[in-house]
């Protein structure tokens, strides 16, 4: 192959999946007219450029001069084609010819041209061929699918499949129009959503002219690149973007109507259309042009046209998670089991599913046995418009059942399926969370050690007492016959973390009898540092007082601690959301150790949280890769890391007008932006907040399942968020998101002294990927980055951020500022209140929102929302967590209440100066990679949590002065009004501005509190600097100098 000469050679194409429309040119006219005796014998004239190109290709393959060899190849091809007996053999003969040879047809020629021009990735993952609904279509699909995966194919793909487009044939024009073209668009949409819009392209060279036109229209609507090569072209072209847009709001506003219209093979009579359409003339006038009218027996019928399908697929591609709540069922018919032999617990499980959503499920019935060995795990899926459940018992005996609902279209079936899957997953996650509490229950109930009940059974009994066994079912697996549902797989998933029990030994005891939680910082030792003395955290409730560790092992009252937990839990047991349960676990069990190991630094909370993260990851992995056994050697997990580039410049590069308000708000905005992106990954990957190992400092680390679907979702989200950031903030901010796969084996402690802990290697490799990606920012958006923007304001700019490409509005006090700075001012106003605005509600609409991130709009509130997503700021009060969909947002938000730096400076004793304090933990990277004695995921998560609590929560306590007087320099003003502002605190660092004298005192407070918090460990230290400035000194220089 010749070298690539395209203009994109410096930027490899991300396209690894190609969808190709397929015609019949390979067979007709090419092979049908092939005459091996005379083909290519004549010298093409100078005017025949295509003939000369064929000659050059043959010469490159050393075939032009060797007529005998060429004649033999062509003869074999002709014989195989005429006999039509062995398509794989024909494919093996075709690979002996140059792929650009016109004889090989439009599909092979055009794909060769795409590869030569660099339009496809060097790692060509898959090719999907869309063939006509004819015998020739199937035959050509078989030939090409073997050709493109042949070992000798010069334009090989890792995988090639062909899909028949139902109805795409030329014998019945009405079927071609009504079904064939519509199904073509449907398949294009399915492939685009399946493989991801960032890595897919369409080759529309082959097939009917109508196919080409619709493929181009589809590509325009979905922003998917479309390529075409005419037989007279010597190169392939990419269709340019056409400057028109589709009114997809018409689809959005009539979603139920569209969902009914797009049901496969569905036609509607005139009377049915009248019932289907709303009583709205404008809607009717807009819908009918999207329909095909079919006359039959003197009656008119209607079906969605191919163009209408383009609208629908474009909408679905841009809104992949869209669903519709179905109508409620009118009558319920129960469960039906006509067979006589079922897996153990099958009937009870199916009845549980039936009773779970009584408003939407009308019936469940067993499905006749067929292919039972293919049932590996308990799961739900949609097959041919039917919702199917599969169940497997402890003996790996499986059976299916069908769930009948009121769903009438694909979006409604998808809604039901999502509810079933989410409910099952939530059960697994909650079971994994509660299972580690069994040991604690045993300590409380079995004081004299005479009760032989297993810990799992004790917590299972408590869950039953609370009436929650139908929602937390996989804590304890009963043994013996007739023990109820026994989905053995889900029990194994919920318990998997115990295989990696701290410190990784399979022989470790699981009696859970130790009550002393070693301070995780006592486990850190850097080279050439003095070994720390062990210290222990008290088993206090988080959020009440600053947690000073002591050198003495505590002896907590476990029964009293459990009682406090139970009082809180009873307030949410009617709807135990995962986030609320996690908050209660962190609040009540962060000071209690998990396991019977002497001086373990891993709390019950942290072990339960990682258990839930692993359980969700395994569960989702198995949904895409069903298997009967869990193998630790399988790379089932992803470690996902994110880091925001440009944080310092974004926060600090502002000007003196409204500086304090903007600093405070910009820092907060970055914090919630990071949380938003983390939550988007959680939602799209169907995991939970338990999977977040840490979030803060402009980045996060989380666990997830290692599936292709996960990787595609992460890549698509990264592209979307960075496009949005580029549009709103130019190149100031960029989200670097990378993944590293790993196996269960990487979570065990290595055998043999001195061996590197496998998980620390995974963490280091991920960190290196993130650092490398920082040098490649916006590489997929260079055209947008390099295109100059005309200033929106030709006679002015925003006085806060100095941008001139955003419209200016009223910023108060006669100042015109841009919308984002206006939003930042709103945020600041809410943040400086005395904790009244404790909630931030996420909404789908923009009306009166305080700020926006991507498509989500947020509003501060003083009261909790009855439903919907909300952030709860720094709250351990269970009454703030009753709707079931809240997220904890820990932030350093202590404020002086001042709007301007000038006001803050005037609160100083003596000279009116601003003090700027910056501090960070020394050698944090080394602490994580080499400092911990056992670099397990549990200890790394514990260390992250303790740092997060200090820098994002307890920092507020220190700034208020609510810490032990022995360890702080007492402020000279009231503790409740120290004139300082936390501009930023998270991860391992902070930045504070304030009256200069108070800023200096707080520096001592923080340093002493941190030393005590870490047990005075010489390996874990805090460095910082305080500088003094006039109030109008540039903030970014204050930050740099301090």
Short mmCIF file of C-alpha atoms in Angstrom, two decimals, residues 90-296:
data_model
loop_
_atom_site.label_atom_id
_atom_site.label_comp_id
_atom_site.label_asym_id
_atom_site.label_seq_id
_atom_site.Cartn_x
_atom_site.Cartn_y
_atom_site.Cartn_z
CA UNK A 90 -14.32 -17.23 -3.62
CA UNK A 91 -13.27 -14.73 -0.93
CA UNK A 92 -9.90 -16.50 -0.64
CA UNK A 93 -9.39 -16.15 -4.39
CA UNK A 94 -10.37 -12.47 -4.49
CA UNK A 95 -7.72 -11.54 -1.89
CA UNK A 96 -5.05 -12.50 -4.44
CA UNK A 97 -5.99 -9.45 -6.51
CA UNK A 98 -5.30 -5.79 -5.71
CA UNK A 99 -8.25 -4.38 -3.73
CA UNK A 100 -8.38 -1.23 -5.90
CA UNK A 101 -8.98 -3.34 -9.04
CA UNK A 102 -12.41 -2.35 -10.44
CA UNK A 103 -13.29 -6.03 -10.92
CA UNK A 104 -13.67 -6.39 -7.13
CA UNK A 105 -16.66 -4.08 -6.98
CA UNK A 106 -17.76 -0.86 -5.31
CA UNK A 107 -17.51 -2.04 -1.73
CA UNK A 108 -13.94 -3.36 -1.83
CA UNK A 109 -12.73 -0.47 -4.03
CA UNK A 110 -14.23 2.23 -1.82
CA UNK A 111 -13.00 0.74 1.45
CA UNK A 112 -9.48 0.43 0.00
CA UNK A 113 -9.66 4.12 -0.93
CA UNK A 114 -10.83 5.07 2.59
CA UNK A 115 -7.90 3.21 4.15
CA UNK A 116 -5.41 4.66 1.68
CA UNK A 117 -6.62 8.20 2.44
CA UNK A 118 -6.40 7.69 6.20
CA UNK A 119 -10.14 7.94 6.87
CA UNK A 120 -10.09 4.74 8.94
CA UNK A 121 -8.09 3.87 12.04
CA UNK A 122 -5.13 1.53 11.67
CA UNK A 123 -6.94 -0.68 14.19
CA UNK A 124 -9.97 -1.52 12.04
CA UNK A 125 -12.17 -3.16 14.62
CA UNK A 126 -15.32 -4.05 12.68
CA UNK A 127 -17.13 -3.77 9.36
CA UNK A 128 -20.93 -4.06 9.18
CA UNK A 129 -22.38 -4.77 5.72
CA UNK A 130 -26.02 -3.84 5.10
CA UNK A 131 -27.23 -6.13 2.29
CA UNK A 132 -30.49 -6.25 0.36
CA UNK A 133 -33.31 -8.65 1.20
CA UNK A 134 -32.55 -10.86 -1.81
CA UNK A 135 -30.69 -14.05 -2.60
CA UNK A 136 -27.92 -12.06 -4.28
CA UNK A 137 -27.72 -9.77 -1.23
CA UNK A 138 -27.13 -12.73 1.08
CA UNK A 139 -24.56 -14.27 -1.29
CA UNK A 140 -22.57 -11.05 -1.69
CA UNK A 141 -22.76 -10.51 2.07
CA UNK A 142 -21.30 -13.99 2.61
CA UNK A 143 -18.45 -13.40 0.13
CA UNK A 144 -17.52 -9.98 1.49
CA UNK A 145 -17.79 -11.00 5.15
CA UNK A 146 -15.21 -13.74 4.50
CA UNK A 147 -13.07 -11.49 2.29
CA UNK A 148 -12.60 -8.72 4.85
CA UNK A 149 -11.44 -11.06 7.64
CA UNK A 150 -9.22 -13.26 5.46
CA UNK A 151 -5.67 -13.52 6.78
CA UNK A 152 -4.24 -12.41 3.41
CA UNK A 153 -6.66 -9.54 2.87
CA UNK A 154 -4.64 -6.30 2.55
CA UNK A 155 -7.56 -4.21 3.89
CA UNK A 156 -8.49 -6.58 6.68
CA UNK A 157 -10.88 -5.88 9.58
CA UNK A 158 -10.84 -7.71 12.90
CA UNK A 159 -14.49 -8.60 12.41
CA UNK A 160 -17.00 -8.40 9.56
CA UNK A 161 -20.72 -9.19 9.71
CA UNK A 162 -23.52 -8.71 7.24
CA UNK A 163 -27.07 -7.74 8.15
CA UNK A 164 -30.05 -8.14 5.86
CA UNK A 165 -32.20 -5.02 5.49
CA UNK A 166 -35.70 -6.44 5.62
CA UNK A 167 -37.85 -5.31 2.70
CA UNK A 168 -34.95 -3.86 0.72
CA UNK A 169 -35.67 -5.49 -2.64
CA UNK A 170 -36.76 -4.32 -6.08
CA UNK A 171 -39.56 -6.74 -6.92
CA UNK A 172 -42.23 -4.90 -4.89
CA UNK A 173 -41.67 -1.13 -5.04
CA UNK A 174 -44.26 -0.47 -2.34
CA UNK A 175 -42.47 -2.79 0.12
CA UNK A 176 -39.13 -1.25 -0.92
CA UNK A 177 -40.42 2.22 -0.04
CA UNK A 178 -42.46 1.40 3.05
CA UNK A 179 -40.24 -1.20 4.71
CA UNK A 180 -36.87 -1.45 3.00
CA UNK A 181 -35.74 2.16 3.14
CA UNK A 182 -37.22 2.71 6.60
CA UNK A 183 -35.46 -0.37 7.96
CA UNK A 184 -32.20 0.81 6.38
CA UNK A 185 -32.33 4.02 8.40
CA UNK A 186 -33.35 2.06 11.51
CA UNK A 187 -30.29 -0.19 11.15
CA UNK A 188 -27.97 2.78 10.61
CA UNK A 189 -29.25 4.27 13.87
CA UNK A 190 -28.85 0.99 15.76
CA UNK A 191 -25.25 0.61 14.61
CA UNK A 192 -24.40 4.21 15.46
CA UNK A 193 -25.75 3.89 19.00
CA UNK A 194 -24.21 0.46 19.46
CA UNK A 195 -20.64 1.42 18.55
CA UNK A 196 -20.54 5.12 19.44
CA UNK A 197 -20.71 8.22 17.28
CA UNK A 198 -17.03 9.11 17.78
CA UNK A 199 -15.68 5.91 16.21
CA UNK A 200 -18.07 5.10 13.36
CA UNK A 201 -18.46 6.14 9.70
CA UNK A 202 -20.78 5.20 6.84
CA UNK A 203 -19.64 4.12 3.38
CA UNK A 204 -22.65 4.78 1.11
CA UNK A 205 -21.01 3.68 -2.14
CA UNK A 206 -22.90 0.43 -2.75
CA UNK A 207 -26.58 -0.23 -3.26
CA UNK A 208 -29.60 1.58 -4.63
CA UNK A 209 -29.44 5.33 -5.25
CA UNK A 210 -32.13 5.83 -2.61
CA UNK A 211 -29.85 4.11 -0.08
CA UNK A 212 -27.10 6.60 -0.83
CA UNK A 213 -29.45 9.57 -0.46
CA UNK A 214 -30.83 8.36 2.87
CA UNK A 215 -27.36 7.50 4.21
CA UNK A 216 -26.25 11.06 3.43
CA UNK A 217 -29.36 12.52 5.09
CA UNK A 218 -28.81 10.31 8.12
CA UNK A 219 -25.16 11.37 8.36
CA UNK A 220 -26.11 15.04 8.15
CA UNK A 221 -28.70 14.64 10.90
CA UNK A 222 -26.47 12.67 13.28
CA UNK A 223 -23.10 14.28 12.41
CA UNK A 224 -21.82 10.86 11.35
CA UNK A 225 -19.24 11.07 8.49
CA UNK A 226 -20.50 9.61 5.19
CA UNK A 227 -18.21 8.59 2.30
CA UNK A 228 -18.90 7.81 -1.35
CA UNK A 229 -16.88 6.64 -4.36
CA UNK A 230 -18.28 6.70 -7.88
CA UNK A 231 -16.93 4.08 -10.27
CA UNK A 232 -15.42 6.87 -12.41
CA UNK A 233 -13.68 8.51 -9.43
CA UNK A 234 -10.06 7.71 -8.69
CA UNK A 235 -10.58 8.64 -5.05
CA UNK A 236 -13.25 8.60 -2.37
CA UNK A 237 -15.04 11.72 -1.13
CA UNK A 238 -16.47 12.65 2.25
CA UNK A 239 -19.78 14.47 1.98
CA UNK A 240 -19.40 17.94 3.48
CA UNK A 241 -21.65 19.25 6.22
CA UNK A 242 -24.68 20.98 4.78
CA UNK A 243 -25.78 24.09 6.72
CA UNK A 244 -29.26 22.95 7.67
CA UNK A 245 -30.76 21.57 10.86
CA UNK A 246 -33.72 19.35 11.65
CA UNK A 247 -36.38 20.51 14.06
CA UNK A 248 -35.91 17.67 16.52
CA UNK A 249 -37.96 19.61 19.05
CA UNK A 250 -40.96 18.41 17.03
CA UNK A 251 -39.99 14.84 17.98
CA UNK A 252 -39.24 15.79 21.60
CA UNK A 253 -42.62 17.44 22.07
CA UNK A 254 -44.55 14.50 20.57
CA UNK A 255 -42.46 11.60 21.84
CA UNK A 256 -45.30 9.13 22.46
CA UNK A 257 -46.67 9.71 18.95
CA UNK A 258 -43.28 9.11 17.34
CA UNK A 259 -42.55 6.05 19.47
CA UNK A 260 -45.81 4.47 18.28
CA UNK A 261 -45.17 5.40 14.63
CA UNK A 262 -41.71 3.82 14.52
CA UNK A 263 -42.79 0.38 15.72
CA UNK A 264 -41.47 -2.12 13.10
CA UNK A 265 -43.89 -3.34 10.40
CA UNK A 266 -46.69 -1.15 11.72
CA UNK A 267 -49.29 0.55 9.52
CA UNK A 268 -52.23 2.65 10.66
CA UNK A 269 -55.66 3.13 9.13
CA UNK A 270 -57.13 6.62 8.80
CA UNK A 271 -59.26 6.11 11.91
CA UNK A 272 -56.26 4.84 13.87
CA UNK A 273 -54.25 7.87 12.81
CA UNK A 274 -57.03 10.16 14.03
CA UNK A 275 -56.91 8.48 17.44
CA UNK A 276 -53.14 8.55 17.49
CA UNK A 277 -52.72 12.21 16.57
CA UNK A 278 -53.40 14.95 19.14
CA UNK A 279 -56.13 17.47 18.43
CA UNK A 280 -53.60 19.96 17.15
CA UNK A 281 -53.69 21.18 13.56
CA UNK A 282 -50.00 22.18 13.56
CA UNK A 283 -48.92 18.71 14.70
CA UNK A 284 -51.09 17.04 12.06
CA UNK A 285 -49.71 19.27 9.32
CA UNK A 286 -46.17 18.41 10.44
CA UNK A 287 -46.69 14.66 10.81
CA UNK A 288 -48.38 13.71 7.55
CA UNK A 289 -45.40 14.74 5.33
CA UNK A 290 -43.36 12.24 7.37
CA UNK A 291 -45.70 9.36 6.45
CA UNK A 292 -46.07 7.10 3.44
CA UNK A 293 -49.68 6.80 2.25
CA UNK A 294 -50.57 3.29 1.09
CA UNK A 295 -53.72 2.54 -0.90
CA UNK A 296 -55.10 -0.99 -0.49
#
